XYZ file of C-alpha atoms in Angstrom:
143
model
C -23.416 2.807 -154.878
C -24.047 3.323 -151.127
C -25.665 0.499 -149.393
C -26.061 -0.433 -145.992
C -25.320 -3.903 -144.853
C -28.102 -6.153 -144.265
C -27.548 -5.569 -140.569
C -28.294 -1.857 -140.674
C -24.633 -0.426 -140.991
C -22.117 0.851 -143.610
C -19.402 -1.595 -144.446
C -16.094 0.135 -144.151
C -15.229 0.837 -147.940
C -18.856 2.496 -147.964
C -18.149 4.442 -144.788
C -14.987 5.556 -146.060
C -16.162 6.834 -149.512
C -19.216 8.546 -147.625
C -16.856 10.537 -145.241
C -14.208 11.288 -147.797
C -11.238 9.166 -146.491
C -9.114 6.201 -147.192
C -10.317 2.838 -145.018
C -6.959 2.386 -143.413
C -7.567 6.469 -142.011
C -10.793 4.639 -140.298
C -8.892 2.147 -138.809
C -6.532 4.695 -137.580
C -9.240 6.402 -135.900
C -10.773 3.390 -134.630
C -7.583 2.417 -132.778
C -7.229 6.181 -131.519
C -10.740 5.992 -130.079
C -12.058 8.601 -132.224
C -14.836 6.371 -133.713
C -16.110 3.089 -132.247
C -17.989 1.217 -135.065
C -20.353 -1.714 -134.247
C -19.151 -5.141 -135.120
C -21.004 -7.949 -136.978
C -21.320 -11.680 -135.587
C -18.597 -11.978 -138.361
C -16.404 -9.107 -136.806
C -16.977 -6.823 -139.776
C -17.046 -3.043 -138.942
C -20.430 -1.653 -139.309
C -20.722 2.296 -139.469
C -23.833 3.978 -138.226
C -25.063 7.378 -139.816
C -23.773 8.795 -136.554
C -20.450 7.487 -137.390
C -20.304 8.971 -140.575
C -21.257 12.516 -139.257
C -18.421 11.950 -136.791
C -15.867 10.885 -139.411
C -17.006 13.975 -141.692
C -16.349 16.281 -138.610
C -13.058 14.850 -137.918
C -12.251 15.320 -141.573
C -13.451 18.787 -141.340
C -11.068 19.580 -138.511
C -8.214 17.671 -140.070
C -8.715 19.996 -143.376
C -8.443 23.170 -140.950
C -5.133 21.641 -139.959
C -5.369 20.074 -136.461
C -3.499 17.169 -135.697
C -5.273 14.019 -134.137
C -4.304 15.122 -130.706
C -6.102 18.478 -131.508
C -8.914 16.701 -133.026
C -9.369 14.413 -129.965
C -9.470 17.426 -127.613
C -11.930 19.381 -129.772
C -14.337 16.352 -129.954
C -13.998 15.893 -126.110
C -14.963 19.546 -125.565
C -17.834 19.380 -127.968
C -18.900 16.251 -126.143
C -18.455 18.048 -122.735
C -20.474 21.224 -124.270
C -23.516 19.093 -125.563
C -23.715 17.544 -122.337
C -23.675 20.786 -120.321
C -26.198 22.195 -122.649
C -28.760 19.369 -122.252
C -28.154 19.847 -118.471
C -28.937 23.438 -118.872
C -31.939 22.791 -120.766
C -33.292 20.129 -118.333
C -32.629 22.606 -115.451
C -34.435 25.490 -117.401
C -37.211 23.255 -117.743
C -37.461 22.358 -114.098
C -37.061 26.089 -113.037
C -39.888 27.114 -115.355
C -42.017 24.133 -113.929
C -41.280 25.170 -110.399
C -42.178 28.898 -111.003
C -45.368 27.959 -112.543
C -46.267 25.466 -109.589
C -45.238 28.446 -107.179
C -47.177 30.679 -109.043
C -50.330 28.453 -108.882
C -49.846 28.167 -105.167
C -49.541 31.799 -104.604
C -53.036 32.508 -106.638
C -54.738 29.505 -104.527
C -53.467 31.256 -101.508
C -54.791 34.668 -102.211
C -58.139 33.339 -103.532
C -58.396 31.210 -100.108
C -57.745 34.846 -98.332
C -59.793 36.920 -100.436
C -56.990 39.113 -101.718
C -57.303 38.096 -105.438
C -57.668 41.221 -107.833
C -58.833 40.795 -111.162
C -57.778 43.279 -114.095
C -60.578 44.068 -116.436
C -59.119 45.488 -119.816
C -61.727 47.841 -121.894
C -60.058 47.340 -124.943
C -58.285 44.473 -126.951
C -55.894 46.741 -128.367
C -52.074 45.826 -127.899
C -51.577 49.026 -126.024
C -54.557 50.069 -124.054
C -55.812 53.561 -124.072
C -56.765 53.657 -120.140
C -55.126 52.360 -117.267
C -56.637 48.765 -116.445
C -59.435 49.258 -113.312
C -58.874 46.840 -110.731
C -62.034 44.906 -109.413
C -61.979 43.438 -105.944
C -63.126 39.957 -106.175
C -65.638 38.725 -103.544
C -66.095 35.148 -102.883
C -69.152 33.472 -101.875
C -69.648 32.813 -98.049
C -66.138 34.549 -97.500
C -64.550 37.583 -96.872
């Protein structure tokens, strides 16, 4: 039976069973710095769900014939890649926000100068039958 300790983590025997390896192997991985389980007040190792996923990933790499040095390198590269992807996602959102802000500013400037041109469509079809008709918008009290 796979149960969690009252403190919210798996004990080493359960974690080893869930990861498909011997408890001594988990101790080796901890000494090598591959996994860092939390410790209870009584200094008992408590493995989280994230630790179990990491142990399964280590087991998968080991099954593919990699030694511990290779596994360490791959895990480090995967962590770096994940950080880089998060940074790319953040920068992409920031760029989209900036582009939208500039688009709104440009529209506001054109409206202020009376240069806004509205395009009227004659149809709701996906591909219009006729070219759109440009209509110059005249602002009240302005140009």
